[in-house]
Amino acid sequence: MGIDSLLYSTHVGWMDSSAGPETDVAISSRVRLARNLDAVPFPHLLNEQTGKKVIDLVKQACSQSEYEPLRSLQGVTFDQLSELDRQILMEKHLISPQHAHFNDSYRGLLVNEDGSRSIMINEEDHLRIQGLLPGFDLEKCNDAVQMLDDELEKVLTYAFDGYRGYLTACPTNVGTGMRASVMLHLPGMAMTAQTNRIFHNIGQLGMTVRGLYGEGTEILGNFYQLSNQVTLGLSEEEICHNLTLVTRQIIEQERRVRDSLQKGMAYQLQDRIGRAYGLLSHAGIISSNEALTLLSDLRLGVDLGLITHIQATAINELIVAIRPAHLQKRAGQEMDAFQRDIKRAEVIKDILFRK
Amino acid sequence: MGIDSLLYSTHVGWMDSSAGPETDVAISSRVRLARNLDAVPFPHLLNEQTGKKVIDLVKQACSQSEYEPLRSLQGVTFDQLSELDRQILMEKHLISPQHAHFNDSYRGLLVNEDGSRSIMINEEDHLRIQGLLPGFDLEKCNDAVQMLDDELEKVLTYAFDGYRGYLTACPTNVGTGMRASVMLHLPGMAMTAQTNRIFHNIGQLGMTVRGLYGEGTEILGNFYQLSNQVTLGLSEEEICHNLTLVTRQIIEQERRVRDSLQKGMAYQLQDRIGRAYGLLSHAGIISSNEALTLLSDLRLGVDLGLITHIQATAINELIVAIRPAHLQKRAGQEMDAFQRDIKRAEVIKDILFRK
């Protein structure tokens, strides 16, 4: 049932703005571990038969585990899902864009009810263990994946090298196999053109900034995914700790900028937020990029207390609900770009003004 | 009282969309006659003393008339009005932009309660007799000014030449001294880029097209003032008749275009109108040009029945109420451009959503 509700509902756990810390700036936090089974070729060398073995081993490890969060994960393989449904999972950040392209029976997902814990199977690595939570909470994400990892390791034999650490299909993940990231909403810093400078400095600290859907995706709606680049030479705690320190500084700076905008540019800010509200609530045709830009302004209005009758959670939901697969799932049919732009305008009103 | 209410209210007669014919396309109709007194120099050669003589003669002719619409005109001279108040009268189309610049005691205005009949005194000519009505009704405008003119001529001796007709300060007005005009709202033809072609042809028929405030003013918000160029060699009835024929054709064409837009571009039209509504009702800072553009879209929505809770009359009022002088009169203080943009956004909401 977990999978079905994740496919049909627009809501998943990380969107719940009331359930996480620092949600005025941090949308969600994520930690994932790349793990591979010993003595099995990496996924790009697998076929139906050898790949199936990985699935079976992982599923078995879960179902036999005494650790309830692991045992209760729901599984699905990608031959059971339409392309649209895989896109739905991708748009919700439960699988990667790369993973969503496959329809193999030996690729799949294990996931809990609210999407906060999941394991991609046979993506780039045999296992990608993910913790995904609302707000700024890398520590809790890390705790969640470490627990899953420890429990799995009781049964599975990972590819591990005493000198290099966990071995992965791509050398950039070798070591801890960890990628930690925080999705930040930085409209204040974007308005005052401070993001380039900040993110330039961040690169020098071994971190990187990406768009809503990770590597290679454009930055839209002032949503920035900040993550570690380095997986080797630091412990998992150190990676989380470093990213936490940098993120905390960015959050503080974004708050200071918002504060000074509210003091010095109150009319301009209200105008901008009012216009976003007016367009989102009355447009009949709207592109994904325009919608994200306006949702960013609206979200700022909510976070500044200028708009009180709309929930931040509804805006988080919309960031996903306006994506192509979610629109088509909701409409129950394939749609071209123009039809999606019309449907998008309708969905925005539905979710923003939902009773 | 007439002058005061014209200065303080945002409403004047020509705005009343329910009171005129063809108001889905024609905002207002206007006829004015240029007249000069015999044996008195034209206004540009007048001084305080000689100018005063014109005022006295005209006022006397009015007050002694048996024709009630003439006798009941209220008078004001421009030394009694602040520059702001003269701008207010100009923005309401009761005096010309040129006339509004003067603060002389020998220049002034006679006007009735609702602004439908008026006489500018010592503008370019001694008298400019104006009839101004809602919708497309040149005949009624002409009737009104002819009646005023006939009654005045019983007392005043006009500068008249048997061969040339009425003599005027500028030779382009010699003959009938008549200018007839219709303010048209042509969003459909503008959207489909047909206005240039049409107005090119109109020039060849001895007519011309101007913006909201006549000669030299920009065309904004798809409002076009169509008027006759030729005042000589045609009777007053012929001038009105020719302009009526051409206007009727343009009105029909605008309706056909709207009809085909509603059939072929329904979504785009609704989007455009919805966005205009959303921005007008939620912007916090808005320029005059943007407001007129959006009011044009909104007006189209009202005329097409897509927006039902806003009255066309309120939009006509807004075209004037968002002008600089009206904004400052309403605020009770001088305002710079930024302050006006803020006040404009407020006034738009006030008048659109007035109970």
Short mmCIF file of N, CA and C in Angstrom, two decimals, chain B residues 89-192:
data_model
loop_
_atom_site.label_atom_id
_atom_site.label_comp_id
_atom_site.label_asym_id
_atom_site.label_seq_id
_atom_site.Cartn_x
_atom_site.Cartn_y
_atom_site.Cartn_z
N LEU B 89 -9.61 68.25 -14.06
CA LEU B 89 -10.60 68.50 -15.13
C LEU B 89 -10.08 67.98 -16.47
N MET B 90 -8.79 68.12 -16.69
CA MET B 90 -8.19 67.62 -17.92
C MET B 90 -8.29 66.09 -17.97
N GLU B 91 -7.92 65.46 -16.86
CA GLU B 91 -7.96 63.99 -16.84
C GLU B 91 -9.38 63.45 -17.06
N LYS B 92 -10.37 64.25 -16.71
CA LYS B 92 -11.77 63.83 -16.95
C LYS B 92 -12.26 64.22 -18.34
N HIS B 93 -11.36 64.78 -19.15
CA HIS B 93 -11.70 65.20 -20.52
C HIS B 93 -12.63 66.39 -20.57
N LEU B 94 -12.64 67.22 -19.51
CA LEU B 94 -13.51 68.41 -19.52
C LEU B 94 -12.78 69.65 -20.00
N ILE B 95 -11.47 69.68 -19.86
CA ILE B 95 -10.67 70.72 -20.50
C ILE B 95 -9.48 70.04 -21.19
N SER B 96 -8.83 70.76 -22.08
CA SER B 96 -7.71 70.16 -22.83
C SER B 96 -6.42 70.27 -22.02
N PRO B 97 -5.44 69.44 -22.33
CA PRO B 97 -4.13 69.55 -21.67
C PRO B 97 -3.55 70.96 -21.80
N GLN B 98 -3.71 71.58 -22.98
CA GLN B 98 -3.18 72.93 -23.20
C GLN B 98 -3.86 73.92 -22.26
N HIS B 99 -5.18 73.84 -22.18
CA HIS B 99 -5.95 74.77 -21.36
C HIS B 99 -5.57 74.65 -19.88
N ALA B 100 -5.29 73.41 -19.46
CA ALA B 100 -5.00 73.15 -18.04
C ALA B 100 -3.72 73.85 -17.58
N HIS B 101 -2.86 74.23 -18.52
CA HIS B 101 -1.60 74.87 -18.12
C HIS B 101 -1.79 76.30 -17.62
N PHE B 102 -2.90 76.92 -17.98
CA PHE B 102 -3.10 78.34 -17.66
C PHE B 102 -3.75 78.55 -16.30
N ASN B 103 -3.34 79.63 -15.61
CA ASN B 103 -4.03 79.97 -14.36
C ASN B 103 -4.63 81.38 -14.42
N ASP B 104 -4.91 81.83 -15.67
CA ASP B 104 -5.42 83.20 -15.84
C ASP B 104 -6.87 83.33 -15.38
N SER B 105 -7.18 84.55 -14.93
CA SER B 105 -8.55 84.82 -14.48
C SER B 105 -9.50 84.91 -15.69
N TYR B 106 -8.94 85.07 -16.91
CA TYR B 106 -9.82 85.19 -18.08
C TYR B 106 -9.92 83.89 -18.87
N ARG B 107 -9.44 82.84 -18.26
CA ARG B 107 -9.65 81.52 -18.87
C ARG B 107 -10.49 80.71 -17.90
N GLY B 108 -11.37 79.88 -18.45
CA GLY B 108 -12.20 79.13 -17.53
C GLY B 108 -13.06 78.08 -18.21
N LEU B 109 -14.00 77.59 -17.45
CA LEU B 109 -14.85 76.49 -17.90
C LEU B 109 -16.27 76.72 -17.42
N LEU B 110 -17.22 76.44 -18.31
CA LEU B 110 -18.62 76.35 -17.93
C LEU B 110 -19.01 74.89 -18.13
N VAL B 111 -19.68 74.32 -17.16
CA VAL B 111 -19.94 72.87 -17.28
C VAL B 111 -21.20 72.50 -16.51
N ASN B 112 -21.91 71.49 -17.00
CA ASN B 112 -23.10 71.04 -16.27
C ASN B 112 -22.74 69.96 -15.25
N GLU B 113 -23.75 69.53 -14.50
CA GLU B 113 -23.56 68.59 -13.37
C GLU B 113 -22.73 67.35 -13.72
N ASP B 114 -23.07 66.69 -14.81
CA ASP B 114 -22.42 65.40 -15.11
C ASP B 114 -21.33 65.51 -16.18
N GLY B 115 -20.98 66.74 -16.56
CA GLY B 115 -19.89 66.92 -17.51
C GLY B 115 -20.26 66.63 -18.96
N SER B 116 -21.53 66.40 -19.23
CA SER B 116 -21.91 66.07 -20.61
C SER B 116 -21.94 67.30 -21.53
N ARG B 117 -22.11 68.48 -20.93
CA ARG B 117 -22.08 69.72 -21.72
C ARG B 117 -21.08 70.66 -21.07
N SER B 118 -20.22 71.26 -21.87
CA SER B 118 -19.27 72.20 -21.29
C SER B 118 -18.78 73.20 -22.33
N ILE B 119 -18.27 74.30 -21.84
CA ILE B 119 -17.68 75.31 -22.72
C ILE B 119 -16.34 75.75 -22.13
N MET B 120 -15.26 75.47 -22.83
CA MET B 120 -13.96 76.02 -22.43
C MET B 120 -13.92 77.46 -22.93
N ILE B 121 -13.48 78.35 -22.08
CA ILE B 121 -13.38 79.76 -22.48
C ILE B 121 -11.91 80.17 -22.59
N ASN B 122 -11.64 80.80 -23.72
CA ASN B 122 -10.27 81.25 -24.02
C ASN B 122 -9.22 80.14 -23.94
N GLU B 123 -9.59 79.01 -24.50
CA GLU B 123 -8.56 78.02 -24.82
C GLU B 123 -7.91 78.52 -26.12
N GLU B 124 -7.80 77.72 -27.14
CA GLU B 124 -7.21 78.23 -28.39
C GLU B 124 -8.18 79.20 -29.07
N ASP B 125 -9.48 78.90 -28.92
CA ASP B 125 -10.53 79.82 -29.41
C ASP B 125 -11.30 80.39 -28.22
N HIS B 126 -12.10 81.40 -28.48
CA HIS B 126 -12.85 82.01 -27.36
C HIS B 126 -13.77 80.99 -26.69
N LEU B 127 -14.45 80.22 -27.54
CA LEU B 127 -15.34 79.20 -27.00
C LEU B 127 -15.02 77.84 -27.63
N ARG B 128 -15.00 76.84 -26.80
CA ARG B 128 -14.97 75.47 -27.30
C ARG B 128 -16.15 74.78 -26.63
N ILE B 129 -17.21 74.59 -27.42
CA ILE B 129 -18.46 74.04 -26.89
C ILE B 129 -18.39 72.52 -27.03
N GLN B 130 -18.55 71.80 -25.92
CA GLN B 130 -18.34 70.35 -25.96
C GLN B 130 -19.56 69.56 -25.49
N GLY B 131 -19.85 68.51 -26.23
CA GLY B 131 -20.84 67.51 -25.79
C GLY B 131 -20.11 66.19 -25.64
N LEU B 132 -20.26 65.53 -24.50
CA LEU B 132 -19.47 64.33 -24.19
C LEU B 132 -20.39 63.30 -23.53
N LEU B 133 -20.59 62.16 -24.20
CA LEU B 133 -21.57 61.18 -23.72
C LEU B 133 -20.99 59.76 -23.72
N PRO B 134 -21.55 58.89 -22.89
CA PRO B 134 -21.07 57.51 -22.88
C PRO B 134 -21.42 56.78 -24.17
N GLY B 135 -20.59 55.83 -24.56
CA GLY B 135 -20.87 54.97 -25.69
C GLY B 135 -20.73 55.68 -27.03
N PHE B 136 -21.37 55.10 -28.02
CA PHE B 136 -21.25 55.58 -29.41
C PHE B 136 -22.50 56.38 -29.76
N ASP B 137 -22.43 57.69 -29.63
CA ASP B 137 -23.63 58.52 -29.81
C ASP B 137 -23.27 59.91 -30.30
N LEU B 138 -22.65 59.96 -31.46
CA LEU B 138 -22.21 61.26 -32.01
C LEU B 138 -23.40 62.16 -32.31
N GLU B 139 -24.49 61.57 -32.75
CA GLU B 139 -25.65 62.37 -33.12
C GLU B 139 -26.17 63.15 -31.91
N LYS B 140 -26.28 62.45 -30.80
CA LYS B 140 -26.78 63.10 -29.59
C LYS B 140 -25.79 64.17 -29.10
N CYS B 141 -24.48 63.87 -29.23
CA CYS B 141 -23.47 64.88 -28.87
C CYS B 141 -23.63 66.10 -29.76
N ASN B 142 -23.81 65.84 -31.06
CA ASN B 142 -23.95 66.95 -32.00
C ASN B 142 -25.20 67.76 -31.71
N ASP B 143 -26.30 67.07 -31.45
CA ASP B 143 -27.53 67.78 -31.08
C ASP B 143 -27.29 68.70 -29.90
N ALA B 144 -26.59 68.18 -28.90
CA ALA B 144 -26.37 68.96 -27.67
C ALA B 144 -25.56 70.22 -27.97
N VAL B 145 -24.47 70.08 -28.72
CA VAL B 145 -23.64 71.27 -28.96
C VAL B 145 -24.33 72.24 -29.92
N GLN B 146 -25.08 71.72 -30.88
CA GLN B 146 -25.78 72.62 -31.81
C GLN B 146 -26.81 73.46 -31.06
N MET B 147 -27.50 72.84 -30.11
CA MET B 147 -28.49 73.57 -29.32
C MET B 147 -27.81 74.68 -28.52
N LEU B 148 -26.71 74.32 -27.85
CA LEU B 148 -25.98 75.33 -27.08
C LEU B 148 -25.50 76.44 -28.01
N ASP B 149 -24.96 76.06 -29.14
CA ASP B 149 -24.41 77.02 -30.10
C ASP B 149 -25.51 77.96 -30.62
N ASP B 150 -26.64 77.38 -31.00
CA ASP B 150 -27.74 78.21 -31.52
C ASP B 150 -28.21 79.22 -30.48
N GLU B 151 -28.32 78.74 -29.25
CA GLU B 151 -28.81 79.64 -28.19
C GLU B 151 -27.80 80.75 -27.93
N LEU B 152 -26.51 80.39 -27.91
CA LEU B 152 -25.48 81.41 -27.68
C LEU B 152 -25.48 82.44 -28.82
N GLU B 153 -25.68 81.95 -30.02
CA GLU B 153 -25.61 82.83 -31.19
C GLU B 153 -26.74 83.85 -31.21
N LYS B 154 -27.79 83.56 -30.44
CA LYS B 154 -28.86 84.55 -30.34
C LYS B 154 -28.36 85.83 -29.69
N VAL B 155 -27.34 85.69 -28.85
CA VAL B 155 -26.85 86.84 -28.09
C VAL B 155 -25.47 87.29 -28.56
N LEU B 156 -24.60 86.30 -28.79
CA LEU B 156 -23.21 86.63 -29.15
C LEU B 156 -23.08 86.80 -30.67
N THR B 157 -22.13 87.66 -31.07
CA THR B 157 -21.83 87.79 -32.50
C THR B 157 -20.53 87.04 -32.77
N TYR B 158 -20.63 85.94 -33.51
CA TYR B 158 -19.46 85.10 -33.78
C TYR B 158 -18.66 85.68 -34.94
N ALA B 159 -17.38 85.40 -34.96
CA ALA B 159 -16.53 85.72 -36.11
C ALA B 159 -16.88 84.71 -37.21
N PHE B 160 -17.47 85.19 -38.27
CA PHE B 160 -18.00 84.29 -39.31
C PHE B 160 -17.76 84.91 -40.67
N ASP B 161 -17.42 84.10 -41.62
CA ASP B 161 -17.18 84.57 -42.97
C ASP B 161 -18.08 83.75 -43.91
N GLY B 162 -18.82 84.44 -44.74
CA GLY B 162 -19.82 83.76 -45.58
C GLY B 162 -19.21 82.69 -46.47
N TYR B 163 -17.96 82.85 -46.85
CA TYR B 163 -17.32 81.89 -47.74
C TYR B 163 -16.62 80.79 -46.94
N ARG B 164 -15.92 81.21 -45.86
CA ARG B 164 -15.10 80.26 -45.12
C ARG B 164 -15.84 79.58 -43.96
N GLY B 165 -16.88 80.20 -43.48
CA GLY B 165 -17.58 79.66 -42.31
C GLY B 165 -17.05 80.29 -41.04
N TYR B 166 -17.10 79.53 -39.93
CA TYR B 166 -16.63 80.06 -38.65
C TYR B 166 -15.12 80.22 -38.68
N LEU B 167 -14.66 81.38 -38.19
CA LEU B 167 -13.21 81.66 -38.19
C LEU B 167 -12.62 81.22 -36.86
N THR B 168 -11.44 80.64 -36.94
CA THR B 168 -10.82 80.08 -35.73
C THR B 168 -9.35 80.48 -35.64
N ALA B 169 -8.79 80.37 -34.46
CA ALA B 169 -7.40 80.79 -34.24
C ALA B 169 -6.43 79.97 -35.07
N CYS B 170 -6.71 78.68 -35.20
CA CYS B 170 -5.88 77.83 -36.04
C CYS B 170 -6.66 77.49 -37.31
N PRO B 171 -6.02 77.66 -38.49
CA PRO B 171 -6.75 77.46 -39.75
C PRO B 171 -7.30 76.04 -39.92
N THR B 172 -6.73 75.08 -39.24
CA THR B 172 -7.25 73.70 -39.40
C THR B 172 -8.66 73.55 -38.86
N ASN B 173 -9.13 74.51 -38.09
CA ASN B 173 -10.48 74.42 -37.53
C ASN B 173 -11.51 75.28 -38.26
N VAL B 174 -11.03 76.07 -39.22
CA VAL B 174 -11.94 76.98 -39.94
C VAL B 174 -13.04 76.19 -40.64
N GLY B 175 -14.22 76.80 -40.73
CA GLY B 175 -15.32 76.17 -41.45
C GLY B 175 -16.43 75.84 -40.47
N THR B 176 -16.55 74.57 -40.17
CA THR B 176 -17.54 74.18 -39.15
C THR B 176 -17.00 74.39 -37.74
N GLY B 177 -15.67 74.39 -37.62
CA GLY B 177 -15.07 74.46 -36.27
C GLY B 177 -15.35 73.20 -35.48
N MET B 178 -15.71 72.17 -36.18
CA MET B 178 -16.13 70.96 -35.45
C MET B 178 -15.06 69.89 -35.40
N ARG B 179 -14.91 69.34 -34.23
CA ARG B 179 -14.17 68.09 -34.11
C ARG B 179 -15.10 67.09 -33.42
N ALA B 180 -15.30 65.96 -34.09
CA ALA B 180 -16.10 64.88 -33.50
C ALA B 180 -15.15 63.71 -33.24
N SER B 181 -15.33 63.03 -32.12
CA SER B 181 -14.44 61.90 -31.85
C SER B 181 -15.15 60.81 -31.06
N VAL B 182 -14.64 59.61 -31.22
CA VAL B 182 -15.16 58.47 -30.48
C VAL B 182 -13.98 57.78 -29.81
N MET B 183 -14.09 57.50 -28.52
CA MET B 183 -13.05 56.75 -27.83
C MET B 183 -13.41 55.27 -27.94
N LEU B 184 -12.54 54.53 -28.63
CA LEU B 184 -12.82 53.11 -28.87
C LEU B 184 -11.86 52.24 -28.08
N HIS B 185 -12.35 51.11 -27.61
CA HIS B 185 -11.51 50.11 -26.95
C HIS B 185 -11.39 48.92 -27.90
N LEU B 186 -10.18 48.71 -28.43
CA LEU B 186 -10.02 47.71 -29.49
C LEU B 186 -8.98 46.65 -29.14
N PRO B 187 -9.19 45.93 -28.04
CA PRO B 187 -8.19 44.93 -27.63
C PRO B 187 -8.09 43.77 -28.62
N GLY B 188 -9.20 43.40 -29.21
CA GLY B 188 -9.19 42.28 -30.15
C GLY B 188 -8.36 42.61 -31.37
N MET B 189 -8.60 43.77 -31.95
CA MET B 189 -7.85 44.17 -33.14
C MET B 189 -6.38 44.40 -32.80
N ALA B 190 -6.10 44.88 -31.61
CA ALA B 190 -4.71 45.08 -31.20
C ALA B 190 -4.01 43.73 -31.06
N MET B 191 -4.69 42.78 -30.42
CA MET B 191 -4.11 41.44 -30.21
C MET B 191 -3.80 40.76 -31.52
N THR B 192 -4.62 40.99 -32.52
CA THR B 192 -4.43 40.33 -33.80
C THR B 192 -3.73 41.27 -34.79
#
